[in-house]
Amino acid sequence: MKIGFIGLGIMGKPMALNLITAGHELTVFDIIEENMNTLKEAGAVVATSPKEVAAQNPLILTMLPNSPHVKAVVLGENGILEGAAPKTTIVDMSSIAPLASQEIAKTCAEKGVKFLDAPVSGGEPKAIDGTLSFMVGGDENTFHEVKDILSAMGASVVLCGDIGAGNTTKLANQVIVALNIAAVSEAFMLSTKAGVDPAKVFDAIQGGLAGSTVMNAKIPMITAGNFAPGFKIDLHIKDLANALDTGHEVGSPLPLTASVMEILQNLKADGNGQCDHSAIALYYEKLTGSNIRTS
Ligand code: NAD
């Protein structure tokens, strides 16, 4: 199938490559020209604007940083809606505010264009393997039209509800991940300061109730002092800001999320915004003057 793909960063690039491997014909666009090189070499057509992508493709996928970027690409000048024919489908796989998804979907519907929000979890390794988890919001018929295409990039594709439900589910995911990394960092600093080797603590507790996918992925990074992204602190700040806004709107207080947000803000102020979110451990290292390292 002919597919347009906009946003070829850490996640978008491997996801787009998996669609080419699955036999789809891609037209791609990114504001950073060199981000399109790998796709061009793999056979994708390179466009000069979202409008041009839309004029050539009945299905357009976007993988962009946040709500303003998706609004600009879909609704802005030279955006998708300027080039899209009626019945075009847009699937936005970015993690953005649920309210923004609803606003964008409404404007699309006025032009006869279908829109789904379909953020993912799994990070770069699962984007490369094609085993991401998709959480989708929107119309059921449109979901079934694109489910097989999303399955070329993911191991799980779940319709969570109406438009915005995908991003609401993703906010829950991001709250759980951020708080889990903070809990793991706090606990491993405690045991390290008290004189126990973090490798032994990890070995002893990973199979019990405290074990988690987050701990398995992040403790090896933390104990090696390797904070290369992965998922950047700056992007997690964006997600927690969207979670706090949404929580306040719907009347669901998020006291723990607010605390971890301040830890992330502290790390950003120290110049660590581009580090992996496992760098939450650095905050505890600053507090104690000790490192969490295996001996
Ligand atoms: P990234 O910053 O690496 O990539 C974003 C890409 O969008 C960049 O290539 C950028 O040039 C492009 N872009 C920005 N504005 C644009 C515009 N107006 N037109 C065209 N292209 C534009 O980010 P990423 O890590 O790939 O994340 C993308 C989304 O996926 C984010 O919403 C993020 O929260 C989410 N996400 C990331 C991960 C992860 O581990 N990195 C995991 C799950 C979800």
GROMACS .gro file of C-alpha atoms and ligand atoms in nm:
model
  339
    1MET     CA    1   0.000   0.000   0.000
    2LYS     CA    2   0.108   0.361  -0.057
    3ILE     CA    3   0.177   0.522   0.282
    4GLY     CA    4   0.304   0.868   0.380
    5PHE     CA    5   0.528   0.886   0.691
    6ILE     CA    6   0.615   1.215   0.864
    7GLY     CA    7   0.869   1.240   1.151
    8LEU     CA    8   1.178   1.020   1.118
    9GLY     CA    9   1.353   1.055   1.454
   10ILE     CA   10   1.463   0.787   1.702
   11MET     CA   11   1.127   0.606   1.670
   12GLY     CA   12   0.995   0.706   1.327
   13LYS     CA   13   1.298   0.594   1.129
   14PRO     CA   14   1.297   0.224   1.234
   15MET     CA   15   0.915   0.211   1.222
   16ALA     CA   16   0.916   0.342   0.863
   17LEU     CA   17   1.189   0.092   0.769
   18ASN     CA   18   0.971  -0.192   0.901
   19LEU     CA   19   0.686  -0.078   0.675
   20ILE     CA   20   0.919  -0.091   0.373
   21THR     CA   21   1.032  -0.441   0.479
   22ALA     CA   22   0.663  -0.541   0.494
   23GLY     CA   23   0.629  -0.438   0.127
   24HIS     CA   24   0.467  -0.093   0.153
   25GLU     CA   25   0.560   0.202  -0.072
   26LEU     CA   26   0.659   0.500   0.142
   27THR     CA   27   0.670   0.876   0.087
   28VAL     CA   28   0.853   1.042   0.377
   29PHE     CA   29   0.904   1.391   0.519
   30ASP     CA   30   1.102   1.536   0.813
   31ILE     CA   31   1.211   1.897   0.873
   32ILE     CA   32   1.568   1.767   0.926
   33GLU     CA   33   1.676   1.661   0.579
   34GLU     CA   34   1.945   1.415   0.692
   35ASN     CA   35   1.686   1.222   0.898
   36MET     CA   36   1.536   1.113   0.562
   37ASN     CA   37   1.863   0.971   0.418
   38THR     CA   38   1.827   0.614   0.553
   39LEU     CA   39   1.472   0.592   0.421
   40LYS     CA   40   1.574   0.731   0.083
   41GLU     CA   41   1.846   0.464   0.059
   42ALA     CA   42   1.584   0.200   0.147
   43GLY     CA   43   1.368   0.311  -0.149
   44ALA     CA   44   1.129   0.570   0.000
   45VAL     CA   45   1.026   0.876  -0.201
   46VAL     CA   46   1.128   1.201  -0.026
   47ALA     CA   47   0.868   1.482  -0.018
   48THR     CA   48   0.918   1.852   0.051
   49SER     CA   49   0.615   1.913   0.278
   50PRO     CA   50   0.332   1.734   0.462
   51LYS     CA   51   0.098   1.875   0.194
   52GLU     CA   52   0.296   1.694  -0.077
   53VAL     CA   53   0.294   1.370   0.127
   54ALA     CA   54  -0.085   1.396   0.161
   55ALA     CA   55  -0.142   1.462  -0.208
   56GLN     CA   56   0.025   1.129  -0.295
   57ASN     CA   57  -0.106   0.892  -0.025
   58PRO     CA   58  -0.443   0.771   0.109
   59LEU     CA   59  -0.288   0.687   0.448
   60ILE     CA   60  -0.048   0.913   0.640
   61LEU     CA   61   0.134   0.819   0.960
   62THR     CA   62   0.295   1.081   1.186
   63MET     CA   63   0.559   1.028   1.459
   64LEU     CA   64   0.635   1.375   1.600
   65PRO     CA   65   0.744   1.515   1.940
   66ASN     CA   66   0.429   1.681   2.083
   67SER     CA   67   0.089   1.841   2.026
   68PRO     CA   68   0.212   2.167   1.861
   69HIS     CA   69   0.418   1.969   1.607
   70VAL     CA   70   0.121   1.746   1.515
   71LYS     CA   71  -0.108   2.050   1.488
   72ALA     CA   72   0.143   2.224   1.258
   73VAL     CA   73   0.191   1.917   1.038
   74VAL     CA   74  -0.181   1.835   1.007
   75LEU     CA   75  -0.354   2.175   1.025
   76GLY     CA   76  -0.078   2.426   0.945
   77GLU     CA   77   0.045   2.595   0.629
   78ASN     CA   78   0.154   2.333   0.372
   79GLY     CA   79   0.009   2.078   0.615
   80ILE     CA   80  -0.164   1.746   0.548
   81LEU     CA   81  -0.515   1.892   0.526
   82GLU     CA   82  -0.409   2.126   0.244
   83GLY     CA   83  -0.314   1.825   0.028
   84ALA     CA   84  -0.543   1.545   0.148
   85ALA     CA   85  -0.837   1.413  -0.053
   86PRO     CA   86  -1.158   1.331   0.138
   87LYS     CA   87  -1.148   0.979   0.294
   88THR     CA   88  -0.772   1.009   0.356
   89THR     CA   89  -0.676   0.850   0.689
   90ILE     CA   90  -0.425   1.005   0.931
   91VAL     CA   91  -0.285   0.789   1.212
   92ASP     CA   92  -0.090   0.998   1.463
   93MET     CA   93   0.150   0.771   1.654
   94SER     CA   94   0.309   1.057   1.854
   95SER     CA   95   0.248   1.083   2.230
   96ILE     CA   96   0.046   1.406   2.264
   97ALA     CA   97  -0.227   1.556   2.483
   98PRO     CA   98  -0.559   1.369   2.442
   99LEU     CA   99  -0.742   1.701   2.408
  100ALA     CA  100  -0.516   1.798   2.116
  101SER     CA  101  -0.598   1.466   1.943
  102GLN     CA  102  -0.969   1.544   1.983
  103GLU     CA  103  -0.928   1.898   1.843
  104ILE     CA  104  -0.726   1.778   1.543
  105ALA     CA  105  -0.971   1.492   1.473
  106LYS     CA  106  -1.264   1.738   1.474
  107THR     CA  107  -1.104   1.967   1.214
  108CYS     CA  108  -1.009   1.663   1.003
  109ALA     CA  109  -1.367   1.533   1.015
  110GLU     CA  110  -1.494   1.869   0.882
  111LYS     CA  111  -1.284   1.801   0.569
  112GLY     CA  112  -1.391   1.435   0.543
  113VAL     CA  113  -1.051   1.312   0.666
  114LYS     CA  114  -1.034   1.026   0.919
  115PHE     CA  115  -0.802   1.054   1.221
  116LEU     CA  116  -0.684   0.807   1.487
  117ASP     CA  117  -0.452   0.865   1.783
  118ALA     CA  118  -0.220   0.565   1.814
  119PRO     CA  119   0.077   0.627   2.046
  120VAL     CA  120   0.319   0.345   2.123
  121SER     CA  121   0.523   0.208   2.409
  122GLY     CA  122   0.837  -0.001   2.387
  123GLY     CA  123   1.106   0.250   2.293
  124GLU     CA  124   1.373   0.233   2.025
  125PRO     CA  125   1.463  -0.138   2.068
  126LYS     CA  126   1.102  -0.246   2.007
  127ALA     CA  127   1.066   0.008   1.723
  128ILE     CA  128   1.363  -0.164   1.556
  129ASP     CA  129   1.227  -0.517   1.623
  130GLY     CA  130   0.873  -0.422   1.514
  131THR     CA  131   0.733  -0.529   1.851
  132LEU     CA  132   0.586  -0.201   1.982
  133SER     CA  133   0.257  -0.184   2.174
  134PHE     CA  134   0.000   0.042   2.006
  135MET     CA  135  -0.283   0.201   2.210
  136VAL     CA  136  -0.541   0.343   1.972
  137GLY     CA  137  -0.829   0.589   2.002
  138GLY     CA  138  -1.100   0.651   1.742
  139ASP     CA  139  -1.361   0.498   1.517
  140GLU     CA  140  -1.375   0.115   1.514
  141ASN     CA  141  -1.409   0.078   1.133
  142THR     CA  142  -1.107   0.303   1.072
  143PHE     CA  143  -0.915   0.104   1.336
  144HIS     CA  144  -0.983  -0.223   1.149
  145GLU     CA  145  -0.876  -0.063   0.819
  146VAL     CA  146  -0.528   0.017   0.956
  147LYS     CA  147  -0.475  -0.257   1.217
  148ASP     CA  148  -0.270  -0.485   0.986
  149ILE     CA  149  -0.045  -0.195   0.885
  150LEU     CA  150   0.023  -0.103   1.249
  151SER     CA  151   0.092  -0.473   1.316
  152ALA     CA  152   0.393  -0.451   1.079
  153MET     CA  153   0.547  -0.223   1.346
  154GLY     CA  154   0.399  -0.370   1.664
  155ALA     CA  155   0.334  -0.691   1.852
  156SER     CA  156   0.014  -0.557   2.009
  157VAL     CA  157  -0.248  -0.317   1.864
  158VAL     CA  158  -0.539  -0.240   2.100
  159LEU     CA  159  -0.838  -0.009   2.043
  160CYS     CA  160  -0.880   0.166   2.381
  161GLY     CA  161  -1.189   0.377   2.307
  162ASP     CA  162  -1.293   0.695   2.126
  163ILE     CA  163  -1.054   0.956   1.989
  164GLY     CA  164  -0.805   1.060   2.262
  165ALA     CA  165  -0.828   0.724   2.443
  166GLY     CA  166  -0.497   0.610   2.293
  167ASN     CA  167  -0.315   0.912   2.433
  168THR     CA  168  -0.495   0.887   2.769
  169THR     CA  169  -0.373   0.526   2.794
  170LYS     CA  170  -0.023   0.640   2.697
  171LEU     CA  171  -0.027   0.905   2.976
  172ALA     CA  172  -0.107   0.627   3.227
  173ASN     CA  173   0.185   0.428   3.082
  174GLN     CA  174   0.421   0.726   3.117
  175VAL     CA  175   0.317   0.798   3.477
  176ILE     CA  176   0.385   0.434   3.569
  177VAL     CA  177   0.725   0.430   3.392
  178ALA     CA  178   0.847   0.761   3.545
  179LEU     CA  179   0.741   0.669   3.898
  180ASN     CA  180   0.889   0.321   3.858
  181ILE     CA  181   1.230   0.457   3.749
  182ALA     CA  182   1.224   0.699   4.045
  183ALA     CA  183   1.132   0.417   4.289
  184VAL     CA  184   1.407   0.193   4.149
  185SER     CA  185   1.665   0.475   4.169
  186GLU     CA  186   1.567   0.570   4.525
  187ALA     CA  187   1.574   0.207   4.645
  188PHE     CA  188   1.904   0.123   4.476
  189MET     CA  189   2.067   0.437   4.621
  190LEU     CA  190   1.949   0.329   4.967
  191SER     CA  191   2.096  -0.022   4.934
  192THR     CA  192   2.418   0.105   4.774
  193LYS     CA  193   2.473   0.369   5.048
  194ALA     CA  194   2.408   0.098   5.308
  195GLY     CA  195   2.690  -0.103   5.153
  196VAL     CA  196   2.521  -0.374   4.941
  197ASP     CA  197   2.638  -0.433   4.580
  198PRO     CA  198   2.355  -0.323   4.343
  199ALA     CA  199   2.420  -0.631   4.125
  200LYS     CA  200   2.332  -0.853   4.424
  201VAL     CA  201   2.019  -0.648   4.503
  202PHE     CA  202   1.906  -0.677   4.138
  203ASP     CA  203   1.972  -1.053   4.136
  204ALA     CA  204   1.785  -1.105   4.461
  205ILE     CA  205   1.469  -0.902   4.393
  206GLN     CA  206   1.405  -0.912   4.018
  207GLY     CA  207   1.196  -1.230   4.037
  208GLY     CA  208   0.977  -1.106   4.326
  209LEU     CA  209   0.696  -0.851   4.355
  210ALA     CA  210   0.937  -0.557   4.318
  211GLY     CA  211   1.060  -0.687   3.982
  212SER     CA  212   0.949  -0.493   3.673
  213THR     CA  213   1.018  -0.448   3.303
  214VAL     CA  214   1.140  -0.099   3.393
  215MET     CA  215   1.390  -0.233   3.648
  216ASN     CA  216   1.518  -0.497   3.403
  217ALA     CA  217   1.571  -0.235   3.131
  218LYS     CA  218   1.709   0.051   3.344
  219ILE     CA  219   1.921  -0.101   3.624
  220PRO     CA  220   2.188  -0.228   3.378
  221MET     CA  221   2.210   0.129   3.239
  222ILE     CA  222   2.216   0.293   3.584
  223THR     CA  223   2.484   0.060   3.725
  224ALA     CA  224   2.697   0.115   3.412
  225GLY     CA  225   2.650   0.495   3.431
  226ASN     CA  226   2.519   0.481   3.071
  227PHE     CA  227   2.252   0.746   3.013
  228ALA     CA  228   2.251   0.760   2.629
  229PRO     CA  229   1.889   0.793   2.501
  230GLY     CA  230   1.658   0.587   2.450
  231PHE     CA  231   1.380   0.799   2.580
  232LYS     CA  232   1.491   1.153   2.660
  233ILE     CA  233   1.421   1.337   2.989
  234ASP     CA  234   1.285   1.627   2.778
  235LEU     CA  235   1.022   1.398   2.621
  236HIS     CA  236   0.924   1.255   2.959
  237ILE     CA  237   0.878   1.611   3.092
  238LYS     CA  238   0.643   1.668   2.797
  239ASP     CA  239   0.443   1.353   2.884
  240LEU     CA  240   0.417   1.434   3.257
  241ALA     CA  241   0.310   1.791   3.174
  242ASN     CA  242   0.032   1.645   2.955
  243ALA     CA  243  -0.057   1.399   3.236
  244LEU     CA  244  -0.074   1.677   3.499
  245ASP     CA  245  -0.287   1.900   3.270
  246THR     CA  246  -0.522   1.611   3.193
  247GLY     CA  247  -0.539   1.506   3.560
  248HIS     CA  248  -0.631   1.860   3.665
  249GLU     CA  249  -0.893   1.881   3.389
  250VAL     CA  250  -1.067   1.556   3.483
  251GLY     CA  251  -1.029   1.600   3.862
  252SER     CA  252  -0.770   1.327   3.926
  253PRO     CA  253  -0.484   1.460   4.146
  254LEU     CA  254  -0.135   1.324   4.063
  255PRO     CA  255   0.082   1.399   4.372
  256LEU     CA  256   0.354   1.143   4.292
  257THR     CA  257   0.370   1.247   3.926
  258ALA     CA  258   0.416   1.610   4.040
  259SER     CA  259   0.712   1.508   4.260
  260VAL     CA  260   0.884   1.313   3.983
  261MET     CA  261   0.818   1.605   3.744
  262GLU     CA  262   1.026   1.828   3.977
  263ILE     CA  263   1.308   1.569   3.975
  264LEU     CA  264   1.302   1.576   3.592
  265GLN     CA  265   1.299   1.959   3.594
  266ASN     CA  266   1.603   1.955   3.825
  267LEU     CA  267   1.785   1.720   3.584
  268LYS     CA  268   1.693   1.945   3.289
  269ALA     CA  269   1.824   2.251   3.474
  270ASP     CA  270   2.152   2.062   3.525
  271GLY     CA  271   2.181   2.017   3.146
  272ASN     CA  272   2.063   1.653   3.133
  273GLY     CA  273   1.745   1.701   2.925
  274GLN     CA  274   1.883   1.498   2.635
  275CYS     CA  275   1.985   1.204   2.861
  276ASP     CA  276   1.781   0.884   2.886
  277HIS     CA  277   1.512   0.894   3.157
  278SER     CA  278   1.717   0.637   3.353
  279ALA     CA  279   1.924   0.947   3.445
  280ILE     CA  280   1.668   1.003   3.723
  281ALA     CA  281   1.934   0.804   3.914
  282LEU     CA  282   2.170   1.103   3.867
  283TYR     CA  283   1.934   1.312   4.082
  284TYR     CA  284   1.984   1.068   4.371
  285GLU     CA  285   2.358   1.059   4.301
  286LYS     CA  286   2.363   1.440   4.334
  287LEU     CA  287   2.167   1.423   4.663
  288THR     CA  288   2.403   1.170   4.821
  289GLY     CA  289   2.735   1.237   4.648
  290SER     CA  290   2.753   0.860   4.579
  291ASN     CA  291   2.717   0.655   4.259
  292ILE     CA  292   2.499   0.348   4.201
  293ARG     CA  293   2.762   0.128   4.033
  294THR     CA  294   2.825  -0.245   4.045
  295SER     CA  295   3.161  -0.330   4.197
  296NAD     P1  296   1.266   1.249   1.802
  296NAD     O1  297   1.284   1.386   1.854
  296NAD     O2  298   1.383   1.158   1.789
  296NAD     O3  299   1.193   1.253   1.657
  296NAD     C1  300   1.094   1.346   1.618
  296NAD     C2  301   1.113   1.377   1.470
  296NAD     O4  302   1.010   1.466   1.428
  296NAD     C3  303   1.248   1.444   1.439
  296NAD     O5  304   1.313   1.376   1.334
  296NAD     C4  305   1.206   1.585   1.399
  296NAD     O6  306   1.293   1.645   1.306
  296NAD     C5  307   1.069   1.559   1.339
  296NAD     N1  308   0.986   1.679   1.332
  296NAD     C6  309   0.962   1.773   1.429
  296NAD     N2  310   0.878   1.868   1.383
  296NAD     C7  311   0.849   1.833   1.256
  296NAD     C8  312   0.767   1.893   1.155
  296NAD     N3  313   0.700   2.008   1.178
  296NAD     N4  314   0.759   1.830   1.034
  296NAD     C9  315   0.827   1.715   1.011
  296NAD     N5  316   0.905   1.655   1.101
  296NAD    C10  317   0.917   1.714   1.222
  296NAD     O7  318   1.155   1.182   1.895
  296NAD     P2  319   1.121   1.026   1.912
  296NAD     O8  320   1.199   0.971   2.027
  296NAD     O9  321   1.125   0.959   1.779
  296NAD    O10  322   0.969   1.038   1.964
  296NAD    C11  323   0.860   1.067   1.877
  296NAD    C12  324   0.731   1.050   1.956
  296NAD    O11  325   0.722   0.915   2.004
  296NAD    C13  326   0.723   1.140   2.081
  296NAD    O12  327   0.591   1.184   2.099
  296NAD    C14  328   0.767   1.047   2.193
  296NAD    O13  329   0.714   1.087   2.318
  296NAD    C15  330   0.709   0.914   2.146
  296NAD     N6  331   0.778   0.796   2.197
  296NAD    C16  332   0.915   0.789   2.203
  296NAD    C17  333   0.976   0.675   2.253
  296NAD    C18  334   1.127   0.664   2.265
  296NAD    O14  335   1.175   0.572   2.336
  296NAD     N7  336   1.206   0.750   2.201
  296NAD    C19  337   0.900   0.567   2.296
  296NAD    C20  338   0.761   0.573   2.285
  296NAD    C21  339   0.700   0.689   2.234
   0.00000   0.00000   0.00000
